[in-house]
């Protein structure tokens, strides 16, 4: 049975960015410019927060996007949960994680079945997976970079979804070249990160580096540009035999 991505494509590209800091505003605009989809994982209890912080050797303020601006800032993008409080899921019992996810998803406008999530800190265990499965959460992304292009196939795999790499991975150029190589295999490139990382003094982390990546990957007929939820829904069609 043909298991290509939509349009008969062999390649799919998705992005995931965490923490909903103010730099998401510029980042989401870049994704729209290059007609590439991304998923943004929001810490919903902290929307609109301004918190003094020391980062990259200087004092700064962590400023998160506001609830009011979500429809504009993330226009055309997928919104997902980074839990309500960004606490380690491994230390939560079922009722605590249920409360976190229900509160977070309600702030996004729906229920646990409507939104995927990213594990805070990328940290999880099998108990977390079981709890999220019981809650009906569609997918949950880890921070375990594979440098590969495998596609989750089952509901359990989607609840421990390992991405390919971060956008500033030292091997990003080789990873992209391998992804673009025509070899007849089905490939999913999942790139993730945090928009605040663009403030790093290392130019490999800056917006110019992200834009160079989008120039190379965007506008191609052989790639399906998808949100995280798009990928999940497409694969579940096969899992469910539709």
Coordinates of C-alpha atoms in Angstrom, one line a residue:
X1 CA 0.0 0.0 0.0
X2 CA 1.3 3.5 -0.9
X3 CA 2.3 5.3 2.2
X4 CA 3.5 8.6 0.7
X5 CA 2.8 11.9 2.3
X6 CA 0.0 14.0 0.8
X7 CA 0.5 14.8 -2.9
X8 CA 2.6 11.7 -3.4
X9 CA 5.6 13.3 -1.6
X10 CA 8.3 11.3 0.1
X11 CA 9.4 14.2 2.3
X12 CA 7.7 16.1 5.1
X13 CA 9.0 19.0 7.1
X14 CA 7.7 20.2 10.5
X15 CA 9.0 22.6 13.1
X16 CA 8.4 23.0 16.9
X17 CA 9.3 25.9 19.0
X18 CA 8.8 26.1 22.8
X19 CA 8.2 28.6 25.6
X20 CA 6.2 31.4 23.8
X21 CA 8.8 34.2 24.4
X22 CA 8.5 37.5 22.5
X23 CA 10.9 36.4 19.8
X24 CA 8.1 34.1 18.5
X25 CA 6.6 37.2 16.9
X26 CA 9.5 37.6 14.5
X27 CA 9.9 33.8 14.1
X28 CA 6.3 33.2 13.1
X29 CA 6.5 35.9 10.6
X30 CA 9.5 34.3 9.0
X31 CA 7.6 31.0 8.8
X32 CA 4.8 32.8 7.0
X33 CA 7.2 34.5 4.6
X34 CA 8.6 31.2 3.5
X35 CA 5.2 29.4 3.6
X36 CA 6.4 26.8 6.1
X37 CA 4.3 25.5 8.9
X38 CA 5.4 25.4 12.5
X39 CA 4.0 24.4 15.9
X40 CA 4.4 26.7 18.9
X41 CA 4.2 25.2 22.4
X42 CA 2.9 27.7 24.9
X43 CA 3.3 27.8 28.7
X44 CA -0.2 29.0 29.2
X45 CA -0.1 30.1 32.9
X46 CA 2.8 32.5 32.0
X47 CA 1.2 34.2 29.0
X48 CA 1.9 37.9 29.2
X49 CA 4.5 37.4 32.0
X50 CA 7.6 39.6 32.3
X51 CA 10.3 38.0 34.5
X52 CA 13.8 39.4 35.2
X53 CA 16.4 36.8 34.1
X54 CA 20.1 36.4 33.4
X55 CA 20.9 34.8 30.1
X56 CA 23.9 34.7 27.8
X57 CA 26.0 36.7 30.2
X58 CA 23.7 39.6 30.6
X59 CA 20.6 40.7 32.5
X60 CA 17.4 40.6 30.5
X61 CA 13.6 40.1 30.9
X62 CA 11.8 37.0 29.8
X63 CA 8.7 38.4 28.1
X64 CA 6.1 35.9 27.0
X65 CA 3.5 36.6 24.4
X66 CA 0.1 37.6 25.7
X67 CA -3.2 35.7 25.4
X68 CA -4.8 38.5 23.5
X69 CA -2.2 38.5 20.7
X70 CA -2.3 34.7 20.0
X71 CA -4.5 34.9 16.9
X72 CA -2.3 37.5 15.3
X73 CA 1.2 36.4 16.4
X74 CA 0.6 32.8 15.4
X75 CA -1.6 33.3 12.4
X76 CA -1.3 30.2 10.2
X77 CA 0.6 28.3 12.8
X78 CA -0.4 25.5 15.1
X79 CA -0.7 26.2 18.8
X80 CA 0.0 23.4 21.3
X81 CA 0.6 23.0 25.0
X82 CA 3.9 23.2 27.0
X83 CA 1.7 22.5 30.0
X84 CA 0.3 25.2 32.2
X85 CA 3.3 25.7 34.5
X86 CA 6.3 24.1 32.7
X87 CA 7.0 21.8 35.7
X88 CA 8.7 18.4 35.2
X89 CA 5.9 15.9 34.2
X90 CA 7.9 13.0 35.7
X91 CA 7.1 14.3 39.2
X92 CA 3.3 14.7 38.6
X93 CA 0.7 12.2 39.6
X94 CA -2.2 11.6 37.3
X95 CA -4.5 14.2 38.8
X96 CA -1.8 16.9 38.7
X97 CA -0.9 16.3 35.1
X98 CA -4.6 16.1 34.2
X99 CA -5.1 19.5 35.9
X100 CA -2.0 21.0 34.1
X101 CA -3.2 19.8 30.7
X102 CA -6.8 20.6 31.1
X103 CA -6.0 24.1 32.3
X104 CA -3.5 24.6 29.4
X105 CA -5.8 23.3 26.7
X106 CA -8.7 25.3 28.0
X107 CA -6.5 28.5 27.7
X108 CA -5.9 27.5 24.1
X109 CA -9.6 27.1 23.5
X110 CA -10.3 23.4 23.6
X111 CA -9.7 20.1 25.5
X112 CA -6.8 17.7 25.9
X113 CA -7.9 15.8 22.8
X114 CA -7.5 19.0 20.7
X115 CA -3.9 19.9 21.4
X116 CA -0.5 18.2 21.3
X117 CA 2.2 19.0 23.8
X118 CA 5.9 19.2 24.4
X119 CA 7.4 17.8 27.6
X120 CA 8.8 20.6 29.8
X121 CA 12.6 20.3 29.5
X122 CA 11.9 17.4 27.2
X123 CA 11.7 15.2 30.3
X124 CA 9.3 12.2 30.5
X125 CA 9.0 8.6 31.5
X126 CA 6.6 5.8 30.7
X127 CA 4.2 6.9 33.4
X128 CA 3.8 10.3 31.7
X129 CA 3.1 8.5 28.4
X130 CA 0.4 6.4 30.0
X131 CA -1.2 9.4 31.7
X132 CA -1.3 11.4 28.5
X133 CA -2.7 8.4 26.6
X134 CA -5.5 8.2 29.2
X135 CA -6.2 12.0 28.8
X136 CA -6.5 11.6 25.0
X137 CA -3.5 13.9 24.2
X138 CA -2.7 13.3 20.5
X139 CA 1.1 13.7 20.7
X140 CA 3.9 14.7 23.0
X141 CA 7.4 15.7 21.8
X142 CA 10.6 14.9 23.6
X143 CA 14.0 16.6 23.4
X144 CA 15.8 13.4 22.3
X145 CA 17.4 14.3 18.9
X146 CA 17.7 11.3 16.6
X147 CA 19.4 12.9 13.6
X148 CA 17.1 10.6 11.6
X149 CA 13.9 10.9 9.6
X150 CA 11.6 8.2 11.1
X151 CA 7.9 8.9 11.3
X152 CA 6.0 7.9 14.5
X153 CA 3.5 5.2 13.5
X154 CA 1.5 4.4 16.6
X155 CA -0.3 6.4 19.3
X156 CA 2.3 5.3 21.8
X157 CA 5.2 6.5 19.5
X158 CA 3.5 9.8 19.1
X159 CA 3.4 10.3 22.9
X160 CA 7.2 10.0 22.9
X161 CA 7.9 11.7 19.6
X162 CA 11.6 12.2 19.2
X163 CA 12.6 15.1 16.8
X164 CA 15.4 15.1 14.3
X165 CA 17.5 17.9 15.7
X166 CA 17.5 21.5 16.9
X167 CA 17.9 24.3 14.3
X168 CA 21.3 25.1 15.6
X169 CA 22.6 21.5 15.7
X170 CA 26.3 21.4 14.7
X171 CA 25.4 18.9 12.0
X172 CA 22.3 20.7 10.6
X173 CA 23.8 21.2 7.2
X174 CA 24.6 17.5 6.7
X175 CA 21.2 16.6 8.1
X176 CA 19.4 18.9 5.7
X177 CA 21.5 17.6 2.7
X178 CA 20.6 14.0 3.6
X179 CA 16.9 14.9 4.0
X180 CA 16.9 16.6 0.5
X181 CA 18.7 13.7 -1.2
X182 CA 16.5 11.8 -3.5
X183 CA 16.7 8.2 -2.5
X184 CA 13.1 7.0 -2.7
X185 CA 12.7 6.7 1.1
X186 CA 10.0 8.3 3.2
X187 CA 11.5 11.0 5.4
X188 CA 10.2 13.4 8.1
X189 CA 12.5 16.2 9.2
X190 CA 11.5 17.6 12.6
X191 CA 13.5 20.7 13.6
X192 CA 12.9 22.3 17.0
X193 CA 14.2 24.9 19.3
X194 CA 13.4 28.1 21.3
X195 CA 13.1 31.5 19.8
X196 CA 15.0 33.1 22.6
X197 CA 18.0 31.2 21.5
X198 CA 18.3 33.7 18.7
X199 CA 19.7 36.1 21.4
X200 CA 22.8 33.9 21.8
X201 CA 26.0 35.7 20.8
X202 CA 26.8 32.7 18.6
X203 CA 25.7 33.5 15.0
X204 CA 24.7 29.9 14.5
X205 CA 21.7 30.5 16.8
X206 CA 20.5 33.8 15.2
X207 CA 17.6 34.7 13.0
X208 CA 19.9 34.8 10.0
X209 CA 20.7 31.2 10.6
X210 CA 17.0 30.3 10.7
X211 CA 16.2 32.3 7.6
X212 CA 19.1 30.6 5.7
X213 CA 17.6 27.3 6.7
X214 CA 14.1 28.3 5.5
X215 CA 15.5 29.5 2.2
X216 CA 17.0 26.1 1.7
X217 CA 14.0 24.1 2.7
X218 CA 11.1 26.3 1.7
X219 CA 9.3 26.5 -1.6
X220 CA 10.0 23.0 -2.8
X221 CA 7.4 20.9 -4.6
X222 CA 8.8 17.6 -3.2
X223 CA 8.2 18.6 0.5
X224 CA 5.0 18.5 2.4
X225 CA 5.0 21.4 4.9
X226 CA 3.1 20.3 7.9
X227 CA 2.3 21.2 11.5
X228 CA 2.9 18.6 14.2
X229 CA -0.8 17.9 14.3
X230 CA -0.9 17.5 10.5
X231 CA 1.7 14.8 10.8
X232 CA -0.2 13.1 13.6
X233 CA -3.6 13.1 11.7
X234 CA -2.0 11.8 8.5
X235 CA -0.3 8.9 10.3
X236 CA -3.4 8.0 12.3
X237 CA -5.3 7.5 9.0
X238 CA -3.0 4.6 8.3
X239 CA -3.1 3.4 11.9
X240 CA -6.9 3.3 11.8
X241 CA -6.9 1.7 8.4
X242 CA -8.6 4.7 6.6

